[in-house]
mmCIF file of N, CA and C in Angstrom:
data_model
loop_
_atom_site.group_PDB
_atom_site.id
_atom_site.type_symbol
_atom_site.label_atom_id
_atom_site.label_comp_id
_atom_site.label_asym_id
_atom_site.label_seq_id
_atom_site.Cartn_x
_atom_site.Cartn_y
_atom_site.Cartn_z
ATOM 1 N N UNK A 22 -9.201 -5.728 -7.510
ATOM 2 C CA UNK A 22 -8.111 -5.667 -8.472
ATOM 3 C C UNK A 22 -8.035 -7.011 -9.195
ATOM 4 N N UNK A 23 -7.776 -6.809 -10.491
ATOM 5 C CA UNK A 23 -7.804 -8.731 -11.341
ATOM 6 C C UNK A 23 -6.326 -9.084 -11.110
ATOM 7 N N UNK A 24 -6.364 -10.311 -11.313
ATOM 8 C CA UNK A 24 -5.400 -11.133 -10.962
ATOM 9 C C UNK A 24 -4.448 -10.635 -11.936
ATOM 10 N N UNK A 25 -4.450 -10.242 -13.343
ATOM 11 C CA UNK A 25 -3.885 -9.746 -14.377
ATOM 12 C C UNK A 25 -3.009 -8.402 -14.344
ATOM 13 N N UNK A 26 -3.498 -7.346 -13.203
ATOM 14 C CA UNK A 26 -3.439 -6.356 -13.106
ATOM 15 C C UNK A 26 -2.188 -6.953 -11.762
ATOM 16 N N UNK A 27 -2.207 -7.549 -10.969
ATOM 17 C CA UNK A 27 -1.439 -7.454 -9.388
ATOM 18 C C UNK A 27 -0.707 -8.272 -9.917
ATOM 19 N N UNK A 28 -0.249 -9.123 -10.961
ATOM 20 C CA UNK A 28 0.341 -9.565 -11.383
ATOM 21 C C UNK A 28 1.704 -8.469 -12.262
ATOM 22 N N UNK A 29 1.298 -7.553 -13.005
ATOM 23 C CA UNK A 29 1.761 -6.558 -13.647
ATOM 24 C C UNK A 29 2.877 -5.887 -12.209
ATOM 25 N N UNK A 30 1.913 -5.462 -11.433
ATOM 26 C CA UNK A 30 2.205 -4.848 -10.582
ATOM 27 C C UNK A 30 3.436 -5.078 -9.850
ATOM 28 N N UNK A 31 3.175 -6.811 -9.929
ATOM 29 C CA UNK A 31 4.160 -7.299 -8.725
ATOM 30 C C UNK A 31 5.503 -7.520 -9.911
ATOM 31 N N UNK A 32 5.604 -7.819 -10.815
ATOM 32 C CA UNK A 32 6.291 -8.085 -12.016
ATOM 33 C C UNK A 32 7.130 -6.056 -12.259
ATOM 34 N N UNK A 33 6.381 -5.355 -12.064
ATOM 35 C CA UNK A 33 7.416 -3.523 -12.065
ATOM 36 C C UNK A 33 7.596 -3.504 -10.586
ATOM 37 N N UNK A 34 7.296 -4.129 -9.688
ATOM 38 C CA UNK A 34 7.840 -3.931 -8.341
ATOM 39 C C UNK A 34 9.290 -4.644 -8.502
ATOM 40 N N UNK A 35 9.141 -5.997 -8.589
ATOM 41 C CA UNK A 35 10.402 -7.196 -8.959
ATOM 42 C C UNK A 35 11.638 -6.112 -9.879
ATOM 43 N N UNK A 36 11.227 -5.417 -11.238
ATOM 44 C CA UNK A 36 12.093 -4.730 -12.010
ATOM 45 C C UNK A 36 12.854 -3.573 -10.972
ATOM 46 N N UNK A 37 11.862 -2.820 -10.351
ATOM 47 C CA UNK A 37 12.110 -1.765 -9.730
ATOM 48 C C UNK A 37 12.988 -2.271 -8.500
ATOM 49 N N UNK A 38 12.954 -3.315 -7.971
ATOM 50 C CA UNK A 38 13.987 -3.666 -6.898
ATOM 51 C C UNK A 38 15.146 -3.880 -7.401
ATOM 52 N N UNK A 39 15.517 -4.540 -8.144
ATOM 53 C CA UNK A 39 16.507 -4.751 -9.182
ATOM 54 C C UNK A 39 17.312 -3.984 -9.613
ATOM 55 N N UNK A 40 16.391 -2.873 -10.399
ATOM 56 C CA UNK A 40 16.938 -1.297 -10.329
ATOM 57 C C UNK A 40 17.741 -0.413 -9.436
ATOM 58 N N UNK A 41 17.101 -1.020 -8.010
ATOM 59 C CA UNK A 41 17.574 -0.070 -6.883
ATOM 60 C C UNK A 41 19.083 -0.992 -6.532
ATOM 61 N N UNK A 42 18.871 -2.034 -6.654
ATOM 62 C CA UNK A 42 20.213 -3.055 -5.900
ATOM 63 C C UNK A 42 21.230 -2.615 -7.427
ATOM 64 N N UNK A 43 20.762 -2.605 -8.630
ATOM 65 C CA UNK A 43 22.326 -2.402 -9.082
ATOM 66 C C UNK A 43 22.533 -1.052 -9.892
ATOM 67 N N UNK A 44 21.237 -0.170 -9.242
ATOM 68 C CA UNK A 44 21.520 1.652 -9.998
ATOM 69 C C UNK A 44 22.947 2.055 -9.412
ATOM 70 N N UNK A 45 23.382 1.621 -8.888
ATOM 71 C CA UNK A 45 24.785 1.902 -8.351
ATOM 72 C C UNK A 45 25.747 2.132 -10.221
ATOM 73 N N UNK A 46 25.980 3.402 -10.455
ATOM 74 C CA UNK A 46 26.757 3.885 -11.655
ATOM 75 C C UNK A 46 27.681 2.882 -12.587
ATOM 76 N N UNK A 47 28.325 1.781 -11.222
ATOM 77 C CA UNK A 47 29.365 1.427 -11.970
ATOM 78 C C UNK A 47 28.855 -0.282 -11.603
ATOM 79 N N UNK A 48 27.987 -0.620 -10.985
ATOM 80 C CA UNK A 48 27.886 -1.835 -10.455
ATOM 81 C C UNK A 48 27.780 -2.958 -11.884
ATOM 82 N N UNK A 49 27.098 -2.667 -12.492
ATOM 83 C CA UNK A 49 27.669 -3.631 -13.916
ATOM 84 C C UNK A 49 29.025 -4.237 -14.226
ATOM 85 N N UNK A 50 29.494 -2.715 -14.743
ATOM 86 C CA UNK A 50 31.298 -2.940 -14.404
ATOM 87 C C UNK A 50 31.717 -4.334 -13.705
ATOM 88 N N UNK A 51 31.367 -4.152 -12.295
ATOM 89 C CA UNK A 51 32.093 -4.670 -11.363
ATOM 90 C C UNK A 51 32.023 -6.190 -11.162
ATOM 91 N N UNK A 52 30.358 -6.091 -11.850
ATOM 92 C CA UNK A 52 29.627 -7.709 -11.420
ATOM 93 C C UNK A 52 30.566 -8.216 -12.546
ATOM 94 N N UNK A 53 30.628 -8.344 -13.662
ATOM 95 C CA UNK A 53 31.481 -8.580 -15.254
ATOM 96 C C UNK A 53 32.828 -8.574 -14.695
ATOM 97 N N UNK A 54 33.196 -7.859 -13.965
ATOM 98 C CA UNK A 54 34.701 -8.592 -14.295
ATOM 99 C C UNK A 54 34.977 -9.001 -12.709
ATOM 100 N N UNK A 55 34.257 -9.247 -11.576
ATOM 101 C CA UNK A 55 33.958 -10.254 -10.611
ATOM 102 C C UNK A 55 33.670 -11.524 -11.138
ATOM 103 N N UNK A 56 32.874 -11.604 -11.939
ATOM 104 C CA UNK A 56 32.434 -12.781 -12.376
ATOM 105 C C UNK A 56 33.621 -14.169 -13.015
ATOM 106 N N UNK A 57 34.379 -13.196 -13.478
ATOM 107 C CA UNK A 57 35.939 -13.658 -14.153
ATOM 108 C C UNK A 57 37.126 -14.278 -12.969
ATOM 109 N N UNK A 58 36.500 -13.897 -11.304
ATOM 110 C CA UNK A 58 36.939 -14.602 -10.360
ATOM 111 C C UNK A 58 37.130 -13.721 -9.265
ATOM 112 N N UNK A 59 37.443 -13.910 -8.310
ATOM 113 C CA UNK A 59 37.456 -12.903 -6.893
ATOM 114 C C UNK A 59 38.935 -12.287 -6.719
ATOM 115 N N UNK A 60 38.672 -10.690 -6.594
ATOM 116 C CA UNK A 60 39.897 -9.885 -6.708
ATOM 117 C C UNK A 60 39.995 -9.199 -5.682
ATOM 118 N N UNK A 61 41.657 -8.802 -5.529
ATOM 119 C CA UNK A 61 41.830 -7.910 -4.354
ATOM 120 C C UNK A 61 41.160 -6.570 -4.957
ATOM 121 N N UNK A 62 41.503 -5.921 -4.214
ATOM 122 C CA UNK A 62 40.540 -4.112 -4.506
ATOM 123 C C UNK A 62 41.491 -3.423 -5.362
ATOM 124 N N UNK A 63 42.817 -3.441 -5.028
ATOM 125 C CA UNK A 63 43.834 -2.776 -6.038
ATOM 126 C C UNK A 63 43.390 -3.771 -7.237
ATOM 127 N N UNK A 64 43.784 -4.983 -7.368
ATOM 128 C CA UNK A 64 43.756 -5.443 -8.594
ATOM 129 C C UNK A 64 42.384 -5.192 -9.360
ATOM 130 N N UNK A 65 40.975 -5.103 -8.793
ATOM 131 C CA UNK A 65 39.761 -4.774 -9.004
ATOM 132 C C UNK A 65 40.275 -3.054 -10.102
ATOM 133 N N UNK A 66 40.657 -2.530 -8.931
ATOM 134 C CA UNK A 66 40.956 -1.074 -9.545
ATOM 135 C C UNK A 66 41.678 -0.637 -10.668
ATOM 136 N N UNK A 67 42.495 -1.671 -10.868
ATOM 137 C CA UNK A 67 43.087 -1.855 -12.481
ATOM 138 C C UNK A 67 42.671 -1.867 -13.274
ATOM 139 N N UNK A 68 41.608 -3.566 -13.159
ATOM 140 C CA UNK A 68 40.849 -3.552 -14.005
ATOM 141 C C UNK A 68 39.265 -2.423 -14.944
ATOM 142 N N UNK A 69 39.045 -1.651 -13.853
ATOM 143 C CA UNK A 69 38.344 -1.201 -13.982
ATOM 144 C C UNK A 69 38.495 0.528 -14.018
ATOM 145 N N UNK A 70 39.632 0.490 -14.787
ATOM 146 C CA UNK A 70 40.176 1.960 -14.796
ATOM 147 C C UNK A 70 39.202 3.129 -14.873
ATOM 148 N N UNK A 71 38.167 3.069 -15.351
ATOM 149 C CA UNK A 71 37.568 4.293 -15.646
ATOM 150 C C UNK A 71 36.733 4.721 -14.337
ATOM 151 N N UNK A 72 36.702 3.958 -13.371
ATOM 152 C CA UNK A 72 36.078 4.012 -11.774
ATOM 153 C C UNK A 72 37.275 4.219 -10.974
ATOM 154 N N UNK A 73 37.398 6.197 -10.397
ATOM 155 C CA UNK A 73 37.150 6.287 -9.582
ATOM 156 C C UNK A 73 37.682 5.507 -8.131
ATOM 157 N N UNK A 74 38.310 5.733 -7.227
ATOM 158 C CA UNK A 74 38.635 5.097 -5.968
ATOM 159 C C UNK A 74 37.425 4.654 -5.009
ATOM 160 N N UNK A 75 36.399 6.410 -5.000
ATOM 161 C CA UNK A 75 35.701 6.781 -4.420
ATOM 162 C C UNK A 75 34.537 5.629 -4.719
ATOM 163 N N UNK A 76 34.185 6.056 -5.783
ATOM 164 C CA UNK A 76 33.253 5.176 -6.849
ATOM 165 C C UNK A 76 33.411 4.187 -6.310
ATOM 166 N N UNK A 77 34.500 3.232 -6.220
ATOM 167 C CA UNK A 77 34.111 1.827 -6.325
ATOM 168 C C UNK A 77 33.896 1.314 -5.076
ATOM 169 N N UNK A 78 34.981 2.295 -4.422
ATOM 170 C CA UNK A 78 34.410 1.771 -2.747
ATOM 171 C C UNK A 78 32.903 2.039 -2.620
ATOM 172 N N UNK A 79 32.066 3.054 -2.800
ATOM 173 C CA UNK A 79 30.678 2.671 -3.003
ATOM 174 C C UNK A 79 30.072 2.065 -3.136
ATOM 175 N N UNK A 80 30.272 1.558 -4.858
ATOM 176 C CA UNK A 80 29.630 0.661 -5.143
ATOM 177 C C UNK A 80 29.793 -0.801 -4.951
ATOM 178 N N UNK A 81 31.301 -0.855 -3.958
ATOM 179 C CA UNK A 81 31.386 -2.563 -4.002
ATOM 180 C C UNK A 81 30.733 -2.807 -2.384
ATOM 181 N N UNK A 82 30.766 -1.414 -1.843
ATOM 182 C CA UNK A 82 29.435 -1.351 -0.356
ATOM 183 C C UNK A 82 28.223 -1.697 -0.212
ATOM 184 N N UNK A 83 27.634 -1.059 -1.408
ATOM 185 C CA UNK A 83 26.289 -1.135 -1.759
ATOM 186 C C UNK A 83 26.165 -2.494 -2.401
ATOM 187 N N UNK A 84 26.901 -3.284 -3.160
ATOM 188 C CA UNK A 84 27.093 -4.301 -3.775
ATOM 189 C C UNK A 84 26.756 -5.319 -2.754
ATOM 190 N N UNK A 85 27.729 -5.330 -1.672
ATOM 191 C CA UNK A 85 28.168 -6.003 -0.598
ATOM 192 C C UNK A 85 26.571 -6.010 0.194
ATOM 193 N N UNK A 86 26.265 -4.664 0.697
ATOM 194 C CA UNK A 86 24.831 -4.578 1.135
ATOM 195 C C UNK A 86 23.463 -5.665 0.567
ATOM 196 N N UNK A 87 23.803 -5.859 -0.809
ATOM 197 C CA UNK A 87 22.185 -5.922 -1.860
ATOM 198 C C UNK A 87 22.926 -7.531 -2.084
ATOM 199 N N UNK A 88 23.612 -8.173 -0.915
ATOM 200 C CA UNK A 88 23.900 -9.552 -1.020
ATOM 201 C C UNK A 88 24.460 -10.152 -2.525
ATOM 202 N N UNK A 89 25.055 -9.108 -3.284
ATOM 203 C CA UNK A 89 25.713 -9.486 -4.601
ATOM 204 C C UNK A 89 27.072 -9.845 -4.772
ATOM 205 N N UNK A 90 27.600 -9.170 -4.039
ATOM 206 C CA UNK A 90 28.939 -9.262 -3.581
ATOM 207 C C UNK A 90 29.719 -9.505 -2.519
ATOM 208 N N UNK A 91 30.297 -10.435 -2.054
ATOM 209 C CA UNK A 91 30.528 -10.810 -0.637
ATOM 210 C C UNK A 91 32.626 -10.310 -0.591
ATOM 211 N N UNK A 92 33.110 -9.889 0.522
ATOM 212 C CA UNK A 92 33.800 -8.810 1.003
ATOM 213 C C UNK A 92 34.449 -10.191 2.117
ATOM 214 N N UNK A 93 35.908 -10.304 1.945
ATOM 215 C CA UNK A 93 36.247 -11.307 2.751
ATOM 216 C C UNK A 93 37.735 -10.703 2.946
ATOM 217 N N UNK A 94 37.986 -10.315 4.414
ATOM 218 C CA UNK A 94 39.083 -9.902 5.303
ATOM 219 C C UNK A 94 39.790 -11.129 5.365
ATOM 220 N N UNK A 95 41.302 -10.958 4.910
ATOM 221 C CA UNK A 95 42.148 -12.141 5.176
ATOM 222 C C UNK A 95 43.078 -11.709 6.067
ATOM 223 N N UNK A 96 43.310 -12.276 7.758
ATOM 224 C CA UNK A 96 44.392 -11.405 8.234
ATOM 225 C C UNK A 96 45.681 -11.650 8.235
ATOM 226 N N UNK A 97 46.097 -11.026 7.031
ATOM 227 C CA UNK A 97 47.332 -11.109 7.033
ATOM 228 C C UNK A 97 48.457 -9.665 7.558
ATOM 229 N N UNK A 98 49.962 -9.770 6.836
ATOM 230 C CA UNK A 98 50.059 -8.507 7.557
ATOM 231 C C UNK A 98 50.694 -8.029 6.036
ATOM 232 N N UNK A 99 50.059 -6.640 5.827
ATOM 233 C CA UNK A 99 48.822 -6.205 6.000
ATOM 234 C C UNK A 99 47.734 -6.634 5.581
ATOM 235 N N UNK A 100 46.613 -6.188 6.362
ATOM 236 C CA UNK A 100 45.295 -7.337 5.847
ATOM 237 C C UNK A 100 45.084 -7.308 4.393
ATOM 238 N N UNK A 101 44.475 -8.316 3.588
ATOM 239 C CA UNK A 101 44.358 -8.884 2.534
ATOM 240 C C UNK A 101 42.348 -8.196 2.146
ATOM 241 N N UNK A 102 41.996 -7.983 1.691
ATOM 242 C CA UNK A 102 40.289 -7.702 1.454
ATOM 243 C C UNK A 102 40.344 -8.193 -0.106
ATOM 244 N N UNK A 103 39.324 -9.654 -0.120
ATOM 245 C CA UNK A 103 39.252 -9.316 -1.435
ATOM 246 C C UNK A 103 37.652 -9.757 -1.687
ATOM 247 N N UNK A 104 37.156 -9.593 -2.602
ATOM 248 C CA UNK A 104 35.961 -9.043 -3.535
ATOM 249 C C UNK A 104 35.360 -10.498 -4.153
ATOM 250 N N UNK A 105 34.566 -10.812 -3.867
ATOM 251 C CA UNK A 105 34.036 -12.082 -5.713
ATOM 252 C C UNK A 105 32.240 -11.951 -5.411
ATOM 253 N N UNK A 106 32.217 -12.524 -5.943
ATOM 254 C CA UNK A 106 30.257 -12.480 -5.981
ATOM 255 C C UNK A 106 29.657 -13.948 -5.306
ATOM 256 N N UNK A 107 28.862 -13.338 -4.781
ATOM 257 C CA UNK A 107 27.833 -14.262 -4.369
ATOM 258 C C UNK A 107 27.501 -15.108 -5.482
ATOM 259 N N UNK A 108 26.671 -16.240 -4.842
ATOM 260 C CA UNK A 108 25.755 -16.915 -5.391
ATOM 261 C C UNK A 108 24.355 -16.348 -6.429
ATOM 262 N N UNK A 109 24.020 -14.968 -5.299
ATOM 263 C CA UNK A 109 23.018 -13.843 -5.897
ATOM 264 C C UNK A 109 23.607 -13.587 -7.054
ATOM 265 N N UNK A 110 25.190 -12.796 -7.037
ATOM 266 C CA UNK A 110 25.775 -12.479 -7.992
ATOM 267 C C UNK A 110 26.221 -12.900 -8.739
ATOM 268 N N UNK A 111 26.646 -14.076 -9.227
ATOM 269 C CA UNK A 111 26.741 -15.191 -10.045
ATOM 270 C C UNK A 111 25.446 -15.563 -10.769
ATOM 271 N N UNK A 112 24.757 -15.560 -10.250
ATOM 272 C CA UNK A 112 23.031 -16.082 -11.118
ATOM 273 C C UNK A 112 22.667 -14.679 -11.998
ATOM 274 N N UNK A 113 23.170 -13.225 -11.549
ATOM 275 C CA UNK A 113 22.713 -12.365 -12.575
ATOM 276 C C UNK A 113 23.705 -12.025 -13.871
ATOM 277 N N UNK A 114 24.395 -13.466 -14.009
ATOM 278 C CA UNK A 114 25.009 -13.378 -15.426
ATOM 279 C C UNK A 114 24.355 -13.376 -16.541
ATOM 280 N N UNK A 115 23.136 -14.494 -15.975
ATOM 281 C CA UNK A 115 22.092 -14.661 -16.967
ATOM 282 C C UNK A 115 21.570 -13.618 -17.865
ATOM 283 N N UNK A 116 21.665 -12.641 -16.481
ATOM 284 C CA UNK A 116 20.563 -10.915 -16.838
ATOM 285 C C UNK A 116 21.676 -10.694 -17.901
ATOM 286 N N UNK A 117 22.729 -10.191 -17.474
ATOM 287 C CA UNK A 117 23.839 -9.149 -18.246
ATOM 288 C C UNK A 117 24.172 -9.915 -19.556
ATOM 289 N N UNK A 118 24.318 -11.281 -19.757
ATOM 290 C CA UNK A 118 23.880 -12.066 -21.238
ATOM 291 C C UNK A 118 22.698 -11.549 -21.821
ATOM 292 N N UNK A 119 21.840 -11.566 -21.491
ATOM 293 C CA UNK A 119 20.032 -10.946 -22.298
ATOM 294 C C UNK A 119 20.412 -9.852 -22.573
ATOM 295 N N UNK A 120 21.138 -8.819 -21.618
ATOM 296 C CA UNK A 120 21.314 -7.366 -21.825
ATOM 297 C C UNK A 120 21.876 -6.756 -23.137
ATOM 298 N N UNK A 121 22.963 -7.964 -22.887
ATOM 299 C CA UNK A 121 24.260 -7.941 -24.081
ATOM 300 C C UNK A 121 23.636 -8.186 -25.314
ATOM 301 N N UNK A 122 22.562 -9.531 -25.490
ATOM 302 C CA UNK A 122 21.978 -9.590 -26.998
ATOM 303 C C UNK A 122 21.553 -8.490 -27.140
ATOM 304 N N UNK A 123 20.555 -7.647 -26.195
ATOM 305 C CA UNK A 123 19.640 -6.553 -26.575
ATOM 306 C C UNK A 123 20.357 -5.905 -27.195
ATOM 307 N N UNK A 124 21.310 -5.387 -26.368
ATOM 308 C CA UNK A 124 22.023 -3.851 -26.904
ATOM 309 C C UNK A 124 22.841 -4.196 -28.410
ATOM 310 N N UNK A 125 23.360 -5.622 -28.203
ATOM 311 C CA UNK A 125 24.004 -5.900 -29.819
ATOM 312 C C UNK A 125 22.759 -5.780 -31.140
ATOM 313 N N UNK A 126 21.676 -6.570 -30.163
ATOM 314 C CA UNK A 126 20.380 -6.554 -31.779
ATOM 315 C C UNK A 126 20.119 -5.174 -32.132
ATOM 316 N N UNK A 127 19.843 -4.204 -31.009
ATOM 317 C CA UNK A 127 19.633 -2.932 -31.009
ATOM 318 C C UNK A 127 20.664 -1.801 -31.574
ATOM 319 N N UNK A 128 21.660 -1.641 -31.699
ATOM 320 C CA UNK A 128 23.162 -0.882 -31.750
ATOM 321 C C UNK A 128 22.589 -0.270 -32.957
ATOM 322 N N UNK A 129 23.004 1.052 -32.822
ATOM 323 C CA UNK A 129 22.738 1.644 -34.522
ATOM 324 C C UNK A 129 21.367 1.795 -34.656
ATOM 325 N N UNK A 130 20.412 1.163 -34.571
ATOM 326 C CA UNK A 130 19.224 1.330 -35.047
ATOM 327 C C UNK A 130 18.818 2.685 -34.356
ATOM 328 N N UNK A 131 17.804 3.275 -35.229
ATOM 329 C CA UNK A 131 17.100 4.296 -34.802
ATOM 330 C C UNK A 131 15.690 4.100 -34.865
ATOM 331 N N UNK A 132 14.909 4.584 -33.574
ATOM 332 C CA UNK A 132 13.411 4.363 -33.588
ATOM 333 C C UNK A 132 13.009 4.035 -34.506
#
């Protein structure tokens, strides 16, 4: 195999992991307005009206899982859970900035 070719390879493997850690429906959503600072789950749920109870507990699981989002029990009475992003999750602002030019350069246009 050329170096050119396992290179490709390893470069749609890298995309395709990526894919899998934030195909989660709403996980965009969540990283964007995490990013704005660490929230309780009700207040999360405000913000993010168009998600679902179900939904978000999912996706802030799977979030939590794919080391993006870190999940911190405060014991109070009643306990406190609140939400902010990792370090992981903090560095993929970068991504969702690139994303944002794309889709703005792109908007409207047709093939």
């Amino acid at each position: 195999m050329s170096e050119q070719l396992r290179h490709e390879e390893e470069d749609l493997s890298n995309i395709c992991e990526v894919l899998q850690i934030l195909g989660a429906k709403w996980s965009f959503l969540i990283i964007a307005e995490l990013y704005k600072g660490p929230k309780r789950f009700k207040q999360l749920q405000r913000d993010v009206k168009v998600v679902k109870t179900q939904s978000l507990t999912d996706a802030l699981r799977h979030l939590e899982h794919t080391g993006i989002v870190h999940r911190e029990v405060i014991p109070t009475v009643p306990v406190t859970v609140e939400y902010s992003l990792t370090e992981k999750g903090m560095d993929f602002n970068e991504a969702l900035k690139a994303m944002d030019r794309w889709a703005a350069k792109w908007a409207g246009r047709k093939p």
